[in-house]
Coordinates of C-alpha atoms in Angstrom, one line a residue:
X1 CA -62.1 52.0 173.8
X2 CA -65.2 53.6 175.6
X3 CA -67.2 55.9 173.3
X4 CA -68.6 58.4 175.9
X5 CA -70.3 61.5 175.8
X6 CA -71.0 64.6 178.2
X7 CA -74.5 63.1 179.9
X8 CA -75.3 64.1 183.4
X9 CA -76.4 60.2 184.3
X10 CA -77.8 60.1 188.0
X11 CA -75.6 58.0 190.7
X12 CA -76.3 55.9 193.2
X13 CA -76.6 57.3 196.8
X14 CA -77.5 54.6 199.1
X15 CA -75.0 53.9 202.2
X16 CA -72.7 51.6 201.4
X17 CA -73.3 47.9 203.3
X18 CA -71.6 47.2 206.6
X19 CA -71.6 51.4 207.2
X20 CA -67.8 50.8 204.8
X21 CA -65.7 53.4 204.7
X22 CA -65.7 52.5 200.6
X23 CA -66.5 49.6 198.3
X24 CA -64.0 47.6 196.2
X25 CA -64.9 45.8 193.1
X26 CA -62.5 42.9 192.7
X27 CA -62.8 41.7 188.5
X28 CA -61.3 39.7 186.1
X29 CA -61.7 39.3 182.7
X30 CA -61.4 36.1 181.1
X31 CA -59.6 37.2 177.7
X32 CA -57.3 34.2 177.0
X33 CA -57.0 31.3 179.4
X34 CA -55.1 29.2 177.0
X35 CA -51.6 30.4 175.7
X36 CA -51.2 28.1 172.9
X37 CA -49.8 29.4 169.7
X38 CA -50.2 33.0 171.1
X39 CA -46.5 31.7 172.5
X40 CA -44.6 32.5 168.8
X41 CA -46.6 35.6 168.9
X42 CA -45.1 36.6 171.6
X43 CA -42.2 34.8 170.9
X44 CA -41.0 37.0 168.3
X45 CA -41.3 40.3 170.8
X46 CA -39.4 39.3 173.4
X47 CA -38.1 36.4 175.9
X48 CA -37.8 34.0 172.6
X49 CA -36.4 31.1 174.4
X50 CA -39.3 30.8 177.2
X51 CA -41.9 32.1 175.2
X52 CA -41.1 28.9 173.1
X53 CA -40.9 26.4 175.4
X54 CA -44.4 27.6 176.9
X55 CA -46.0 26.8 173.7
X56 CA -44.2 23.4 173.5
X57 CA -44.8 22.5 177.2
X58 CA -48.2 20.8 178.9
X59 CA -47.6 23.8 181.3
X60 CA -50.0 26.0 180.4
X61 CA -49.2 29.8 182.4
X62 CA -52.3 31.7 181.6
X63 CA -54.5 29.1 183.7
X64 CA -54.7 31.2 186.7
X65 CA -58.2 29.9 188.7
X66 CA -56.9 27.7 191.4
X67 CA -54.0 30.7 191.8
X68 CA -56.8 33.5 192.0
X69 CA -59.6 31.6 194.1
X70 CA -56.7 30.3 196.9
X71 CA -55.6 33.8 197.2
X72 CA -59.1 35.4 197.5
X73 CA -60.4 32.7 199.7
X74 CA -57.2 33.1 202.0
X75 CA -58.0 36.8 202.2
X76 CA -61.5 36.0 202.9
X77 CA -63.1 37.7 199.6
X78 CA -64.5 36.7 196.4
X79 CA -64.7 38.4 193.0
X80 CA -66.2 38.1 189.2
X81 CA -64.4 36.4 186.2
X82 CA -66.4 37.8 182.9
X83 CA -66.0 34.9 180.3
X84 CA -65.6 35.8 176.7
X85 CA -67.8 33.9 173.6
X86 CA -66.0 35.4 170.7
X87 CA -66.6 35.2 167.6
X88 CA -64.9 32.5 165.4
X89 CA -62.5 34.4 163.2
X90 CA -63.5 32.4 160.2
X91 CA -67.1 31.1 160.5
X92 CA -69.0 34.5 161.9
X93 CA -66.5 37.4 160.6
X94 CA -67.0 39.0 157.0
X95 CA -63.7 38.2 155.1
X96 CA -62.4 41.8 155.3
X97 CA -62.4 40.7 159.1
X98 CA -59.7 37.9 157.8
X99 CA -57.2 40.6 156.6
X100 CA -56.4 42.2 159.4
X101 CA -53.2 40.6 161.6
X102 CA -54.8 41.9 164.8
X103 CA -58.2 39.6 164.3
X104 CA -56.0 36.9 163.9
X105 CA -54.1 37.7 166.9
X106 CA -57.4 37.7 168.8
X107 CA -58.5 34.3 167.2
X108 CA -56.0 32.2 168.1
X109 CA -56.4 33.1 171.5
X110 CA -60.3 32.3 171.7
X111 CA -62.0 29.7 173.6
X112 CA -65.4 27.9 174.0
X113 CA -67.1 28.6 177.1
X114 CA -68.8 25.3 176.4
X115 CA -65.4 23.6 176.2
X116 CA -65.6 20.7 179.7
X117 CA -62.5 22.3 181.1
X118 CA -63.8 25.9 180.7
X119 CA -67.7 24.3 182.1
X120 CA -65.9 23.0 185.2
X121 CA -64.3 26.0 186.1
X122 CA -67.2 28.2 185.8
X123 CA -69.5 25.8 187.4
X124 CA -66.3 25.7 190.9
X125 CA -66.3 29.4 190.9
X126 CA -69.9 29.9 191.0
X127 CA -70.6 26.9 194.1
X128 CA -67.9 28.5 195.8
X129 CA -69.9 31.9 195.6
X130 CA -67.4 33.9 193.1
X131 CA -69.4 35.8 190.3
X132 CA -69.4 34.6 186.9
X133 CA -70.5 37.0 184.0
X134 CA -70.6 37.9 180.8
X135 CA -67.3 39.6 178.8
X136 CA -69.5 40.9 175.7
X137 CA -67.1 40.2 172.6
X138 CA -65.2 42.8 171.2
X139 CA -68.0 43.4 168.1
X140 CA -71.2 42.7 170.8
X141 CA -71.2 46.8 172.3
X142 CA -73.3 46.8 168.8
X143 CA -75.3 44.3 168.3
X144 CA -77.7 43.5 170.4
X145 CA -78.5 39.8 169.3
X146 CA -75.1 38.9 169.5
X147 CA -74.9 40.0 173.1
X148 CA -78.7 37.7 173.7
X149 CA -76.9 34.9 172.4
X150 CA -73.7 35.3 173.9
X151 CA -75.4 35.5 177.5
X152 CA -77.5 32.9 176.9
X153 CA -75.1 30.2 176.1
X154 CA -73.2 31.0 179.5
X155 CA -76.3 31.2 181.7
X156 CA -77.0 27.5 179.8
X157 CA -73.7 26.3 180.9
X158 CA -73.7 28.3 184.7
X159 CA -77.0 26.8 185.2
X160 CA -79.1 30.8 186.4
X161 CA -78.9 34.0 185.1
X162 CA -75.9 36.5 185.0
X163 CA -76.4 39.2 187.1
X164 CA -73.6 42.0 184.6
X165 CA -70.7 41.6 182.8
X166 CA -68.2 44.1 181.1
X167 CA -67.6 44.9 177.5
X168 CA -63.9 43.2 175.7
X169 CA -61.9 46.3 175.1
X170 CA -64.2 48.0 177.2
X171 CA -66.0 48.8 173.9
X172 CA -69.1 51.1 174.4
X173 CA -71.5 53.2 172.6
X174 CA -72.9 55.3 175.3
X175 CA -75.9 54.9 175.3
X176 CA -77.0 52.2 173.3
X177 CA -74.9 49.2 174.5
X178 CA -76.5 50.2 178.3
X179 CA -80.1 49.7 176.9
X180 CA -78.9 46.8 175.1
X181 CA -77.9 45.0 177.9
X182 CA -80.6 46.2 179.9
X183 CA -83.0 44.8 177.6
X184 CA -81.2 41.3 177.6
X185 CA -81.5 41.3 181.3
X186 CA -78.6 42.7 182.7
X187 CA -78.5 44.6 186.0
X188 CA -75.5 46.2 186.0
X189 CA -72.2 47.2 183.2
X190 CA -68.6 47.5 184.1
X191 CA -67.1 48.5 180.5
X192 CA -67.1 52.6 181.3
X193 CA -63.3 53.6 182.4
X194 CA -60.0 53.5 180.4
X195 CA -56.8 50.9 180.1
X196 CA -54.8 53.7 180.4
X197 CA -55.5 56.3 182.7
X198 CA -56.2 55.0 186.7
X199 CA -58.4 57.5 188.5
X200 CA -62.4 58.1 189.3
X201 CA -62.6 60.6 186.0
X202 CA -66.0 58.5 185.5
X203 CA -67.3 59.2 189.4
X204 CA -67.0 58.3 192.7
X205 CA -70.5 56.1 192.6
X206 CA -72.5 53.9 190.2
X207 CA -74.6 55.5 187.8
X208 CA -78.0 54.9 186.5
X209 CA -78.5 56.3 183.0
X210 CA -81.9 55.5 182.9
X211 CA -82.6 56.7 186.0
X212 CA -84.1 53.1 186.7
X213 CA -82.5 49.4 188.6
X214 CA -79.8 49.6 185.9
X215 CA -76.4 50.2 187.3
X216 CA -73.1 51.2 185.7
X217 CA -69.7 50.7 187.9
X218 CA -67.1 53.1 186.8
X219 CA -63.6 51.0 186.3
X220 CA -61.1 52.8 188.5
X221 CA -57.9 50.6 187.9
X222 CA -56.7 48.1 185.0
X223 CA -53.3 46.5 185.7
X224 CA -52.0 47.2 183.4
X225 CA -52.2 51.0 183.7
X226 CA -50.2 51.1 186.5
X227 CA -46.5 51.2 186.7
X228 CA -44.7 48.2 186.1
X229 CA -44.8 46.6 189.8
X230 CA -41.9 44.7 188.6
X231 CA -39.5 47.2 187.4
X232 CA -41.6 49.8 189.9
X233 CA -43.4 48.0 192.4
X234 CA -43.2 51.6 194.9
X235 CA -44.4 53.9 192.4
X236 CA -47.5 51.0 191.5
X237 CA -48.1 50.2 195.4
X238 CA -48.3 54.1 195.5
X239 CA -50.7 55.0 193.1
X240 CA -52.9 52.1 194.3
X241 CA -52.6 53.9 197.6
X242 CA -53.6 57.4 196.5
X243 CA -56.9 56.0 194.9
X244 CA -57.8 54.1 197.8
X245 CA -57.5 56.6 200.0
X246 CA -59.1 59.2 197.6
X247 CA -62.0 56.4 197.4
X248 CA -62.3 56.3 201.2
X249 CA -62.2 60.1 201.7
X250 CA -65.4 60.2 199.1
X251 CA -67.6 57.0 200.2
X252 CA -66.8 55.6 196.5
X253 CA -66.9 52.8 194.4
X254 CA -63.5 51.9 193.2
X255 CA -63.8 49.1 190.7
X256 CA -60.7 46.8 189.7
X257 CA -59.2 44.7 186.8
X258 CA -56.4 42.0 187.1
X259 CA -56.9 39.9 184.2
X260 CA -56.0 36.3 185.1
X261 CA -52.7 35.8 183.4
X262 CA -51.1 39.0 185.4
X263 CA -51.2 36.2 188.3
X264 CA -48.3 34.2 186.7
X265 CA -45.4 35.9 188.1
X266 CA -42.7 34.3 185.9
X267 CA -44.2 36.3 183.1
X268 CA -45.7 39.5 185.2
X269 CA -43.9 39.4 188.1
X270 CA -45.1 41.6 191.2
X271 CA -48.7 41.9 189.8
X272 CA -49.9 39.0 192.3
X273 CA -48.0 40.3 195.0
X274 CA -49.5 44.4 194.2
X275 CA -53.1 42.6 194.2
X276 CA -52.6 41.2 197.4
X277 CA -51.7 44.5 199.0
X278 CA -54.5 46.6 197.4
X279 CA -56.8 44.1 199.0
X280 CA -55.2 43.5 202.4
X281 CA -55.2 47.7 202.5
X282 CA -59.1 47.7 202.1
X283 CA -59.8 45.1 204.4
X284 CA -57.6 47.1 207.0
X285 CA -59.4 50.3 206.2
X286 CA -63.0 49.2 206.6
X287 CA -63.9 48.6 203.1
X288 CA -66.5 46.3 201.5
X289 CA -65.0 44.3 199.7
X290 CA -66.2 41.7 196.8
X291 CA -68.0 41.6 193.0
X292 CA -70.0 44.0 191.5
X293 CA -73.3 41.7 191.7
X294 CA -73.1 41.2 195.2
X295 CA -73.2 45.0 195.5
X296 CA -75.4 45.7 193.0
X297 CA -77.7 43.8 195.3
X298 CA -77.0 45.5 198.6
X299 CA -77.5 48.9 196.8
X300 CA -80.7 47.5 194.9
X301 CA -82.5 45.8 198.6
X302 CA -81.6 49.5 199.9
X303 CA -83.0 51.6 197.0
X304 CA -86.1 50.0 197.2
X305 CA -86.6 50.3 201.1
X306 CA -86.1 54.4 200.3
X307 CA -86.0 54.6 196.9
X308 CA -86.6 58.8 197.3
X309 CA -83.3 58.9 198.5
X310 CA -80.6 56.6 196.9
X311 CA -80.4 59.1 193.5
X312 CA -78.6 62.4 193.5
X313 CA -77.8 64.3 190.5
X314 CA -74.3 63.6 189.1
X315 CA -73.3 67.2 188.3
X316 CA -73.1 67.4 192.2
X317 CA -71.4 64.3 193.3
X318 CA -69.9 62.3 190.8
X319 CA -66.5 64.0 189.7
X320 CA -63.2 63.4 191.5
X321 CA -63.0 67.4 191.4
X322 CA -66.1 68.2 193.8

C-alpha cells in the first residue's frame, strides 16, 4: 500500500524521445519465481487436483524468463524484472513476525538472488539489454540499511549499478523512502500507484520530489487490476485501450506491471495474450516503448541540455483532470 500525501512534487517536462506520441513502461516484478510448496497453499483455494501435481512435478509454472524475453524480443522491446531479497522469515524477523500466517505465506515463496539459477538469469537479461533492478522487500520502504544492503548484493551479483527499482507491495512512506533511495543511489522509484485502481490519478509525467535528478514513474496499470482477461478479455482489452489512448492524448508516461507468473496461461489464461496487445497497440501508435531506466536516461541527457525547461509545476499538469 502506498502511504501518500497531498504534495505538489514537480514533473518532468522534457519531450519525450523519438518526438513519441507517449512513453510505455514495460515492468515486472520478480515476487515468486519458484512455486514450490506455495502449490498446497493454493491448493486448498481452488483447482486442488493441478495445484497438487504442480508442486509434485519438475515443472515448475512460475519460471516465466525465456516466455517474457521471446515475446519482447519478438516485438522488438525490452523491459525491467525488479528482483526481490527478502528477508528470511526466521533468521531476520522478530518472533511476533513468526505468528502471523501471511509472513509465512510470503516465506515460503522467497528466493536467493544469489542462488546460480537466479545469477544466470539476471546476468542473460542484463547482456541481452533488459533492465534489472531492485524490488525493495516488503519491510525496506523503512529502513534505509536494509535497502543499502539489499542493492548491494544484486549490483554484486549483476556485476554495475542498478539504475531504480520499485517497492514489494508498493510499500511507501512518502517522503522518506524517495530520500532513502536517493541516498543509496537510486535514480528513479516506481512504487507510487495502486493494485487496485488503473488510471493516471498519480500524473501524466514523472515527478521529482526533490526538485533534483531523482525521478518517480507513476504506476498506471497492475494486472491484476484489470478485469479478468480470461473470463473478460473485452472489458480488460478495453480498459487497456482507454488509458493508452488517454496517455497519448496527454504526452504521458504510462507505467506497467505483469508479474512473471501472469505469463503462464494454464493458470492466468489471456494475460499473455492482453500483454501482447497493449504493446503491439503502442508500437502502432507511435509510442516509446521500453524500461523505466532507459528513459530515465533520455529524460535525464535532455534535462541537462535545458535544464530551465524540463520542470513545470504539478498543480498545472500532472492530474488526469487538467
Amino acid at each position: 500500500m502506498t502511504d501518500q500525501n497531498d504534495d505538489d512534487f514537480p514533473r518532468e517536462r522534457a519531450p519525450l524521445p523519438d518526438d513519441a506520441e507517449f512513453a510505455l513502461c514495460l515492468t515486472h516484478d520478480v515476487d515468486r519465481p519458484y512455486k514450490g510448496f506455495r502449490s498446497f497453499y493454493y491448493a486448498a483455494q481452488e483447482r486442488p487436483r493441478y495445484h497438487l501435481r504442480t508442486a509434485l512435478s519438475d515443472d515448475n509454472p512460475y519460471w516465466q524468463f525465456e516466455e517474457i524475453s521471446s515475446l519482447e524480443d519478438e516485438l522488438g522491446v525490452r523491459s525491467a524484472f525488479y528482483f526481490l531479497n527478502e528477508q528470511h522469515l526466521l533468521a531476520d524477523r522478530p518472533v511476533r513476525d513468526w505468528l502471523s500466517p501471511a509472513n509465512w505465506v510470503q516465506h515460503l515463496g522467497r528466493y536467493d538472488v544469489t542462488d546460480p539459477e537466479i545469477v544466470d538469469v539476471i546476468r542473460d537479461l542484463d547482456a541481452g539489454g533488459w533492465e534489472v533492478g531492485l524490488h525493495g522487500s516488503y519491510h525496506s520502504a523503512d529502513d534505509p540499511e536494509r535497502l543499502h544492503e539489499e542493492k548491494a548484493v544484486l549490483e554484486d551479483v549483476l556485476g554495475h549499478p542498478v539504475s531504480g527499482g520499485r517497492q514489494h507491495y508498493l510499500n511507501l512512506t512518502i517522503p522518506e523512502t524517495w530520500e532513502y533511495h536517493r541516498t543509496i543511489g537510486l535514480e528513479y522509484d516506481a512504487s507510487l500507484g495502486s493494485s487496485t485502481r488503473c488510471g493516471f490519478q498519480d500524473g501524466y509525467r514523472p515527478a521529482r520530489p526533490f526538485d533534483d535528478e531523482f525521478l518517480v514513474f507513476p504506476l498506471t496499470i497492475m494486472e491484476q487490476a484489470l478485469p479478468d482477461p480470461d473470463a473478460e478479455f473485452e472489458a480488460a482489452r478495453q480498459t487497456c485501450e482507454r488509458l493508452l489512448r488517454e496517455a497519448a492524448a496527454n504526452d504521458a508516461v504510462m507505467t506497467v506491471l505483469w508479474h512473471p507468473r501472469y505469463f503462464n496461461e494454464r493458470e492466468f489464461p489471456g494475460y499473455r495474450r492482453l500483454y501482447r496487445w497493449l504493446v503491439e497497440w503502442a508500437l502502432d501508435h507511435d509510442a516509446w516503448v521500453g524500461p523505466p531506466r532507459d528513459l530515465c536516461a533520455a529524460l535525464q541527457r535532455d534535462r541537462s541540455t535545458d535544464s530551465g525547461s524540463s520542470l513545470h509545476s504539478a498543480s498545472s499538469v500532472s492530474g488526469p483532470g487538467d
